[in-house]
PDB file of C-alpha atoms and ligand atoms in Angstrom:
ATOM      1  CA  MET S 581       0.000   0.000   0.000  1.00 41.00           C
ATOM      2  CA  THR S 582       1.420   3.421  -0.920  1.00 43.00           C
ATOM      3  CA  LEU S 583       1.901   6.080   1.707  1.00 44.00           C
ATOM      4  CA  THR S 584      -0.648   8.336  -0.018  1.00 46.00           C
ATOM      5  CA  LEU S 585      -3.278   5.622  -0.016  1.00 44.00           C
ATOM      6  CA  GLN S 586      -2.490   4.810   3.601  1.00 47.00           C
ATOM      7  CA  SER S 587      -2.896   8.396   4.701  1.00 47.00           C
ATOM      8  CA  SER S 588      -6.114   8.878   2.744  1.00 48.00           C
ATOM      9  CA  LEU S 589      -7.532   5.733   4.331  1.00 45.00           C
ATOM     10  CA  GLY S 590      -6.480   7.148   7.692  1.00 46.00           C
ATOM     11  CA  LEU S 591      -8.297  10.377   6.889  1.00 45.00           C
ATOM     12  CA  ILE S 592     -11.416   8.482   5.824  1.00 45.00           C
ATOM     13  CA  PHE S 593     -11.357   6.529   9.088  1.00 46.00           C
ATOM     14  CA  ALA S 594     -10.885   9.730  11.102  1.00 45.00           C
ATOM     15  CA  ALA S 595     -13.776  11.318   9.197  1.00 43.00           C
ATOM     16  CA  LEU S 596     -15.943   8.282   9.938  1.00 44.00           C
ATOM     17  CA  ILE S 597     -15.156   8.578  13.630  1.00 45.00           C
ATOM     18  CA  VAL S 598     -16.008  12.287  13.601  1.00 41.00           C
ATOM     19  CA  SER S 599     -19.190  11.920  11.548  1.00 40.00           C
ATOM     20  CA  CYS S 600     -20.395   8.949  13.567  1.00 39.00           C
ATOM     21  CA  ALA S 601     -19.684  10.817  16.782  1.00 40.00           C
ATOM     22  CA  THR S 602     -22.317  13.376  15.826  1.00 38.00           C
ATOM     23  CA  PRO S 603     -25.492  12.419  17.684  1.00 38.00           C
ATOM     24  CA  SER S 604     -28.329  11.482  15.362  1.00 38.00           C
ATOM     25  CA  ASN S 605     -30.980  12.853  17.723  1.00 37.00           C
ATOM     26  CA  HIS S 606     -31.265  16.221  19.436  1.00 35.00           C
ATOM     27  CA  SER S 607     -30.073  15.011  22.815  1.00 36.00           C
ATOM     28  CA  SER S 608     -27.955  17.545  24.664  1.00 34.00           C
ATOM     29  CA  ARG S 609     -25.563  14.720  25.507  1.00 40.00           C
ATOM     30  CA  ALA S 610     -23.057  14.402  22.673  1.00 48.00           C
ATOM     31  CA  ARG S 611     -22.954  10.628  22.544  1.00 58.00           C
ATOM     32  CA  ASP S 612     -22.804   8.314  19.595  1.00 71.00           C
ATOM     33  CA  VAL S 613     -25.182   5.401  20.002  1.00 73.00           C
ATOM     34  CA  TYR S 614     -22.744   3.135  18.141  1.00 85.00           C
ATOM     35  CA  GLY S 615     -19.789   4.122  20.303  1.00 87.00           C
ATOM     36  CA  HIS S 616     -17.653   5.063  17.299  1.00 91.00           C
ATOM     37  CA  ARG S 617     -15.181   7.280  19.032  1.00 94.00           C
ATOM     38  CA  PRO S 618     -11.918   6.767  20.896  1.00 95.00           C
ATOM     39  CA  GLY S 619     -12.097   5.335  24.410  1.00 96.00           C
ATOM     40  CA  PRO S 620     -12.773   7.398  27.525  1.00 97.00           C
ATOM     41  CA  GLN S 621     -10.226   9.323  29.560  1.00 97.00           C
ATOM     42  CA  GLY S 622     -10.658  11.368  32.711  1.00 97.00           C
ATOM     43  CA  PHE S 623     -14.029   9.788  33.572  1.00 97.00           C
ATOM     44  CA  ARG S 624     -15.129   9.975  37.192  1.00 97.00           C
ATOM     45  CA  THR S 625     -17.961   7.452  37.496  1.00 98.00           C
ATOM     46  CA  ILE S 626     -17.702   3.655  37.428  1.00 98.00           C
ATOM     47  CA  ILE S 627     -20.880   1.580  37.185  1.00 98.00           C
ATOM     48  CA  ILE S 628     -20.228  -2.003  38.260  1.00 98.00           C
ATOM     49  CA  ASP S 629     -22.845  -4.544  37.283  1.00 98.00           C
ATOM     50  CA  ALA S 630     -22.784  -7.915  39.025  1.00 98.00           C
ATOM     51  CA  GLY S 631     -24.304 -10.319  36.493  1.00 98.00           C
ATOM     52  CA  HIS S 632     -27.494 -12.283  37.158  1.00 98.00           C
ATOM     53  CA  GLY S 633     -29.097 -12.211  40.645  1.00 98.00           C
ATOM     54  CA  GLY S 634     -32.253 -13.366  42.391  1.00 98.00           C
ATOM     55  CA  LYS S 635     -34.116 -16.006  40.385  1.00 98.00           C
ATOM     56  CA  ASP S 636     -31.285 -15.992  37.816  1.00 98.00           C
ATOM     57  CA  SER S 637     -28.298 -17.856  39.328  1.00 98.00           C
ATOM     58  CA  GLY S 638     -26.223 -17.836  36.141  1.00 98.00           C
ATOM     59  CA  ALA S 639     -23.770 -20.732  35.938  1.00 98.00           C
ATOM     60  CA  VAL S 640     -23.498 -23.114  38.890  1.00 98.00           C
ATOM     61  CA  SER S 641     -20.202 -24.892  39.540  1.00 98.00           C
ATOM     62  CA  ALA S 642     -20.522 -28.669  39.637  1.00 97.00           C
ATOM     63  CA  HIS S 643     -17.156 -28.690  41.413  1.00 96.00           C
ATOM     64  CA  THR S 644     -17.734 -26.254  44.280  1.00 97.00           C
ATOM     65  CA  GLY S 645     -21.516 -25.734  44.232  1.00 98.00           C
ATOM     66  CA  GLN S 646     -20.984 -21.976  43.963  1.00 98.00           C
ATOM     67  CA  LYS S 647     -23.330 -19.832  41.887  1.00 98.00           C
ATOM     68  CA  GLU S 648     -22.175 -17.289  39.337  1.00 98.00           C
ATOM     69  CA  LYS S 649     -24.535 -14.627  40.725  1.00 98.00           C
ATOM     70  CA  ASP S 650     -22.863 -14.795  44.171  1.00 98.00           C
ATOM     71  CA  LEU S 651     -19.295 -14.827  42.856  1.00 98.00           C
ATOM     72  CA  ALA S 652     -20.064 -11.947  40.474  1.00 98.00           C
ATOM     73  CA  LEU S 653     -21.529  -9.859  43.310  1.00 98.00           C
ATOM     74  CA  ASP S 654     -18.570 -10.613  45.583  1.00 98.00           C
ATOM     75  CA  THR S 655     -16.090  -9.612  42.853  1.00 98.00           C
ATOM     76  CA  ALA S 656     -18.086  -6.488  41.929  1.00 98.00           C
ATOM     77  CA  LYS S 657     -17.967  -5.361  45.568  1.00 98.00           C
ATOM     78  CA  ARG S 658     -14.235  -5.980  45.709  1.00 98.00           C
ATOM     79  CA  ILE S 659     -13.705  -3.834  42.586  1.00 98.00           C
ATOM     80  CA  ALA S 660     -15.914  -1.120  44.136  1.00 98.00           C
ATOM     81  CA  ASN S 661     -13.877  -1.164  47.360  1.00 98.00           C
ATOM     82  CA  GLU S 662     -10.675  -0.699  45.384  1.00 98.00           C
ATOM     83  CA  LEU S 663     -12.023   2.389  43.603  1.00 98.00           C
ATOM     84  CA  ARG S 664     -14.107   4.234  46.199  1.00 97.00           C
ATOM     85  CA  GLY S 665     -12.610   7.531  47.263  1.00 96.00           C
ATOM     86  CA  ASP S 666     -11.034   8.166  43.875  1.00 97.00           C
ATOM     87  CA  PHE S 667     -14.148   7.589  41.739  1.00 98.00           C
ATOM     88  CA  LYS S 668     -17.908   7.769  42.124  1.00 98.00           C
ATOM     89  CA  VAL S 669     -18.779   4.066  42.226  1.00 98.00           C
ATOM     90  CA  ILE S 670     -22.275   2.766  41.541  1.00 98.00           C
ATOM     91  CA  LEU S 671     -23.194  -0.894  42.057  1.00 98.00           C
ATOM     92  CA  MET S 672     -26.004  -1.949  39.716  1.00 98.00           C
ATOM     93  CA  ARG S 673     -27.081  -4.382  42.430  1.00 98.00           C
ATOM     94  CA  SER S 674     -25.653  -4.693  45.932  1.00 98.00           C
ATOM     95  CA  ASP S 675     -27.649  -7.750  46.991  1.00 98.00           C
ATOM     96  CA  ASP S 676     -29.258 -10.885  45.563  1.00 98.00           C
ATOM     97  CA  THR S 677     -31.785  -9.066  43.350  1.00 97.00           C
ATOM     98  CA  PHE S 678     -32.891  -9.878  39.809  1.00 97.00           C
ATOM     99  CA  ILE S 679     -32.637  -6.959  37.358  1.00 97.00           C
ATOM    100  CA  ASP S 680     -33.610  -7.397  33.698  1.00 96.00           C
ATOM    101  CA  LEU S 681     -30.795  -6.740  31.195  1.00 95.00           C
ATOM    102  CA  ASP S 682     -32.706  -3.957  29.431  1.00 94.00           C
ATOM    103  CA  GLU S 683     -33.344  -2.312  32.804  1.00 96.00           C
ATOM    104  CA  ARG S 684     -29.601  -2.456  33.505  1.00 96.00           C
ATOM    105  CA  VAL S 685     -29.013  -0.556  30.246  1.00 95.00           C
ATOM    106  CA  ILE S 686     -31.617   2.081  31.193  1.00 95.00           C
ATOM    107  CA  ARG S 687     -29.980   2.572  34.592  1.00 96.00           C
ATOM    108  CA  ALA S 688     -26.483   2.830  33.067  1.00 96.00           C
ATOM    109  CA  ASN S 689     -27.689   5.499  30.637  1.00 94.00           C
ATOM    110  CA  ARG S 690     -28.642   7.795  33.523  1.00 95.00           C
ATOM    111  CA  HIS S 691     -24.969   8.557  34.038  1.00 94.00           C
ATOM    112  CA  GLY S 692     -22.637  10.618  31.877  1.00 88.00           C
ATOM    113  CA  ASP S 693     -18.863  10.661  32.157  1.00 93.00           C
ATOM    114  CA  ALA S 694     -19.064   7.012  33.179  1.00 97.00           C
ATOM    115  CA  ILE S 695     -18.038   3.507  32.163  1.00 98.00           C
ATOM    116  CA  LEU S 696     -19.966   0.268  32.729  1.00 97.00           C
ATOM    117  CA  ILE S 697     -18.366  -3.032  33.699  1.00 98.00           C
ATOM    118  CA  SER S 698     -20.521  -6.142  33.880  1.00 98.00           C
ATOM    119  CA  MET S 699     -18.908  -8.896  35.968  1.00 98.00           C
ATOM    120  CA  HIS S 700     -19.616 -12.574  35.209  1.00 98.00           C
ATOM    121  CA  PHE S 701     -18.111 -16.048  35.452  1.00 98.00           C
ATOM    122  CA  ASN S 702     -18.297 -18.436  32.541  1.00 96.00           C
ATOM    123  CA  SER S 703     -19.504 -21.936  31.760  1.00 96.00           C
ATOM    124  CA  GLY S 704     -18.724 -24.264  28.841  1.00 94.00           C
ATOM    125  CA  PRO S 705     -16.951 -27.516  28.005  1.00 93.00           C
ATOM    126  CA  SER S 706     -14.958 -28.625  31.063  1.00 92.00           C
ATOM    127  CA  ASN S 707     -11.565 -28.425  29.318  1.00 91.00           C
ATOM    128  CA  ILE S 708     -11.890 -24.713  28.490  1.00 92.00           C
ATOM    129  CA  ARG S 709     -10.617 -22.167  30.958  1.00 93.00           C
ATOM    130  CA  GLY S 710      -9.298 -18.636  31.246  1.00 94.00           C
ATOM    131  CA  PRO S 711     -10.819 -15.170  31.585  1.00 96.00           C
ATOM    132  CA  GLU S 712     -12.569 -13.535  28.626  1.00 96.00           C
ATOM    133  CA  THR S 713     -13.560  -9.953  27.884  1.00 97.00           C
ATOM    134  CA  TYR S 714     -16.424  -8.953  25.587  1.00 97.00           C
ATOM    135  CA  TYR S 715     -16.817  -5.549  23.983  1.00 96.00           C
ATOM    136  CA  TRP S 716     -18.632  -4.167  20.942  1.00 95.00           C
ATOM    137  CA  ARG S 717     -18.303  -0.418  20.762  1.00 94.00           C
ATOM    138  CA  VAL S 718     -15.202   1.270  19.344  1.00 96.00           C
ATOM    139  CA  ASP S 719     -15.039   3.393  22.504  1.00 96.00           C
ATOM    140  CA  SER S 720     -14.810   0.247  24.655  1.00 97.00           C
ATOM    141  CA  HIS S 721     -11.899  -1.422  22.853  1.00 97.00           C
ATOM    142  CA  GLY S 722      -9.104   0.174  24.901  1.00 98.00           C
ATOM    143  CA  LEU S 723     -10.862  -0.609  28.168  1.00 98.00           C
ATOM    144  CA  ALA S 724     -11.537  -4.189  27.074  1.00 98.00           C
ATOM    145  CA  THR S 725      -7.893  -4.655  26.092  1.00 97.00           C
ATOM    146  CA  ARG S 726      -6.786  -3.407  29.510  1.00 98.00           C
ATOM    147  CA  PHE S 727      -9.290  -5.626  31.339  1.00 98.00           C
ATOM    148  CA  GLN S 728      -8.246  -8.741  29.451  1.00 96.00           C
ATOM    149  CA  GLN S 729      -4.585  -8.055  30.200  1.00 95.00           C
ATOM    150  CA  ALA S 730      -5.469  -7.377  33.863  1.00 96.00           C
ATOM    151  CA  MET S 731      -7.339 -10.669  34.299  1.00 96.00           C
ATOM    152  CA  ALA S 732      -4.803 -12.641  32.258  1.00 94.00           C
ATOM    153  CA  SER S 733      -1.990 -11.458  34.513  1.00 94.00           C
ATOM    154  CA  ALA S 734      -3.882 -12.808  37.561  1.00 96.00           C
ATOM    155  CA  SER S 735      -4.829 -16.093  35.903  1.00 95.00           C
ATOM    156  CA  PRO S 736      -2.504 -19.071  35.408  1.00 90.00           C
ATOM    157  CA  ALA S 737      -4.773 -20.196  32.550  1.00 82.00           C
ATOM    158  CA  GLU S 738      -4.569 -17.281  30.209  1.00 61.00           C
ATOM    159  CA  SER S 739      -1.947 -15.236  28.463  1.00 56.00           C
ATOM    160  CA  GLY S 740      -2.090 -12.370  26.018  1.00 56.00           C
ATOM    161  CA  ASN S 741      -5.365 -11.309  24.475  1.00 61.00           C
ATOM    162  CA  ARG S 742      -6.721 -14.676  23.351  1.00 71.00           C
ATOM    163  CA  GLY S 743      -9.880 -14.020  25.366  1.00 92.00           C
ATOM    164  CA  LEU S 744     -10.619 -10.557  23.948  1.00 95.00           C
ATOM    165  CA  VAL S 745     -13.844 -10.944  21.955  1.00 95.00           C
ATOM    166  CA  ARG S 746     -15.910  -8.408  19.995  1.00 95.00           C
ATOM    167  CA  ARG S 747     -19.486  -9.545  20.546  1.00 94.00           C
ATOM    168  CA  ARG S 748     -22.760  -7.657  20.230  1.00 93.00           C
ATOM    169  CA  ILE S 749     -24.876  -8.420  23.284  1.00 92.00           C
ATOM    170  CA  ARG S 750     -27.155  -6.135  25.209  1.00 91.00           C
ATOM    171  CA  LEU S 751     -24.598  -4.945  27.752  1.00 93.00           C
ATOM    172  CA  THR S 752     -21.867  -4.349  25.164  1.00 95.00           C
ATOM    173  CA  ARG S 753     -24.002  -2.706  22.452  1.00 92.00           C
ATOM    174  CA  ASN S 754     -26.948  -0.930  24.010  1.00 93.00           C
ATOM    175  CA  PRO S 755     -25.592   1.389  26.723  1.00 94.00           C
ATOM    176  CA  GLU S 756     -24.622   4.893  25.549  1.00 93.00           C
ATOM    177  CA  ILE S 757     -21.439   4.807  27.609  1.00 95.00           C
ATOM    178  CA  PRO S 758     -18.312   2.679  27.134  1.00 96.00           C
ATOM    179  CA  CYS S 759     -19.248  -0.801  28.355  1.00 97.00           C
ATOM    180  CA  VAL S 760     -17.451  -4.090  28.765  1.00 97.00           C
ATOM    181  CA  LEU S 761     -18.531  -7.536  29.979  1.00 97.00           C
ATOM    182  CA  LEU S 762     -15.961  -9.538  31.924  1.00 98.00           C
ATOM    183  CA  GLU S 763     -15.976 -13.312  32.343  1.00 97.00           C
ATOM    184  CA  GLY S 764     -13.581 -13.948  35.220  1.00 97.00           C
ATOM    185  CA  GLY S 765     -13.035 -17.625  34.351  1.00 96.00           C
ATOM    186  CA  TYR S 766     -14.883 -20.909  33.783  1.00 95.00           C
ATOM    187  CA  LEU S 767     -16.850 -22.440  36.664  1.00 97.00           C
ATOM    188  CA  SER S 768     -17.191 -25.528  34.463  1.00 96.00           C
ATOM    189  CA  ASN S 769     -13.436 -26.196  34.575  1.00 95.00           C
ATOM    190  CA  PRO S 770     -12.486 -28.067  37.779  1.00 96.00           C
ATOM    191  CA  ALA S 771      -9.155 -26.306  38.401  1.00 95.00           C
ATOM    192  CA  GLU S 772     -10.405 -22.838  37.517  1.00 96.00           C
ATOM    193  CA  SER S 773     -13.593 -23.255  39.546  1.00 97.00           C
ATOM    194  CA  ARG S 774     -11.528 -24.148  42.618  1.00 98.00           C
ATOM    195  CA  LEU S 775      -9.300 -21.142  41.960  1.00 97.00           C
ATOM    196  CA  ILE S 776     -12.318 -18.821  41.691  1.00 98.00           C
ATOM    197  CA  SER S 777     -13.675 -20.209  44.971  1.00 98.00           C
ATOM    198  CA  ASP S 778     -10.615 -18.697  46.686  1.00 98.00           C
ATOM    199  CA  SER S 779     -11.417 -15.187  47.907  1.00 98.00           C
ATOM    200  CA  GLY S 780      -7.738 -14.248  47.580  1.00 98.00           C
ATOM    201  CA  TYR S 781      -7.895 -14.984  43.860  1.00 98.00           C
ATOM    202  CA  ARG S 782     -11.083 -12.949  43.425  1.00 98.00           C
ATOM    203  CA  GLN S 783      -9.381 -10.098  45.286  1.00 98.00           C
ATOM    204  CA  LYS S 784      -6.410 -10.302  42.913  1.00 98.00           C
ATOM    205  CA  LEU S 785      -8.754 -10.211  39.905  1.00 98.00           C
ATOM    206  CA  ALA S 786     -10.570  -7.215  41.427  1.00 98.00           C
ATOM    207  CA  SER S 787      -7.444  -5.227  42.208  1.00 98.00           C
ATOM    208  CA  ASN S 788      -6.033  -5.855  38.715  1.00 98.00           C
ATOM    209  CA  ILE S 789      -9.350  -4.770  37.145  1.00 98.00           C
ATOM    210  CA  ALA S 790      -9.366  -1.622  39.319  1.00 98.00           C
ATOM    211  CA  ALA S 791      -5.789  -0.841  38.266  1.00 98.00           C
ATOM    212  CA  ALA S 792      -6.835  -1.172  34.609  1.00 98.00           C
ATOM    213  CA  ILE S 793      -9.618   1.369  35.208  1.00 98.00           C
ATOM    214  CA  ARG S 794      -7.169   3.816  36.785  1.00 98.00           C
ATOM    215  CA  THR S 795      -4.806   3.454  33.823  1.00 98.00           C
ATOM    216  CA  GLN S 796      -7.612   4.031  31.308  1.00 98.00           C
ATOM    217  CA  ALA S 797      -8.822   7.103  33.247  1.00 98.00           C
ATOM    218  CA  ALA S 798      -5.304   8.538  33.259  1.00 98.00           C
ATOM    219  CA  GLU S 799      -4.145   7.609  29.754  1.00 98.00           C
ATOM    220  CA  GLY S 800      -7.217   6.893  27.618  1.00 98.00           C
ATOM    221  CA  ASP S 801      -6.505   4.349  24.870  1.00 98.00           C
ATOM    222  CA  ARG S 802      -2.748   4.985  24.830  1.00 98.00           C
ATOM    223  CA  GLY S 803      -0.854   1.738  24.245  1.00 97.00           C
ATOM    224  CA  THR S 804      -3.933  -0.414  23.577  1.00 97.00           C
ATOM    225  CA  GLY S 805      -3.398  -0.713  19.828  1.00 95.00           C
ATOM    226  CA  PRO S 806      -5.403   0.553  16.850  1.00 95.00           C
ATOM    227  CA  LEU S 807      -9.154   1.070  17.212  1.00 95.00           C
ATOM    228  CA  PRO S 808     -11.305  -1.624  15.618  1.00 94.00           C
ATOM    229  CA  ARG S 809     -13.393  -0.772  12.555  1.00 93.00           C
ATOM    230  CA  PRO S 810     -16.725   0.930  13.226  1.00 91.00           C
ATOM    231  CA  ILE S 811     -19.799  -1.283  12.789  1.00 90.00           C
ATOM    232  CA  ASN S 812     -23.300   0.146  12.629  1.00 89.00           C
ATOM    233  CA  ALA S 813     -25.400  -2.629  14.115  1.00 89.00           C
ATOM    234  CA  PRO S 814     -28.867  -2.339  15.641  1.00 90.00           C
ATOM    235  CA  PRO S 815     -29.360  -2.642  19.381  1.00 91.00           C
ATOM    236  CA  SER S 816     -29.112  -6.192  20.685  1.00 92.00           C
ATOM    237  CA  ARG S 817     -32.494  -7.823  21.432  1.00 90.00           C
ATOM    238  CA  PRO S 818     -33.318 -10.589  23.907  1.00 86.00           C
ATOM    239  CA  THR S 819     -33.996 -12.907  20.954  1.00 82.00           C
ATOM    240  CA  ASP S 820     -30.568 -12.354  19.316  1.00 80.00           C
ATOM    241  CA  ALA S 821     -28.514 -14.961  21.122  1.00 61.00           C
ATOM    242  CA  PRO S 822     -28.047 -16.419  24.594  1.00 54.00           C
ATOM    243  CA  GLU S 823     -26.235 -13.936  26.839  1.00 50.00           C
TER     244      GLU S 823
HETATM  245 ZN1   ZN M 432     -23.158 -14.600  33.337  1.00 83.00          ZN
END
């Protein structure tokens, strides 16, 4: 590719980012519903969503008997404790309550200058393990990269960014703020489930995740690689795919 072509492509991409960043409605909040803009920097509010809750247990470990909803809440609270004082921290749920996914999006959208992290633990074939990070929006790529690195450095099962996945689900597509869904490891894997049952390990995950948030707030996307290509996709619906 010639230099001229490269730089014109760069200009086209920059123009796309700028044009997509223009809100399509008349909202006073200058947000792009697709999230086609660089990642956040200098934000002051962290919304931490513990996945599942109440009647929805999420995954249940056959190895320890622990439920995803309880482990997610415990980890969310640990992340919150790491950040309080330096950030405004909002827990989407602070007890064993069921909240619909669309309601979680509505609540997240009440806050500007914020990011949303949804904390989960995974389930699948018993030989698969390691943390995974899901993002969709362009403005969530840097954060997702940092979170995956943060969890991978705590986990003996993961290395690099193998678990960084661009996936359109309700909590990665629909909020108007940068939003990332974290899977802290597989409850279906015997060794990883036992590891996750250790509160010291969950604390390590939480403090690494909190450190990643501090780095993103201070530096924005710096060092997280090129932004992914913009994709204009409709909001995710409950019927799209299992979440
Ligand atoms: Zn889950």
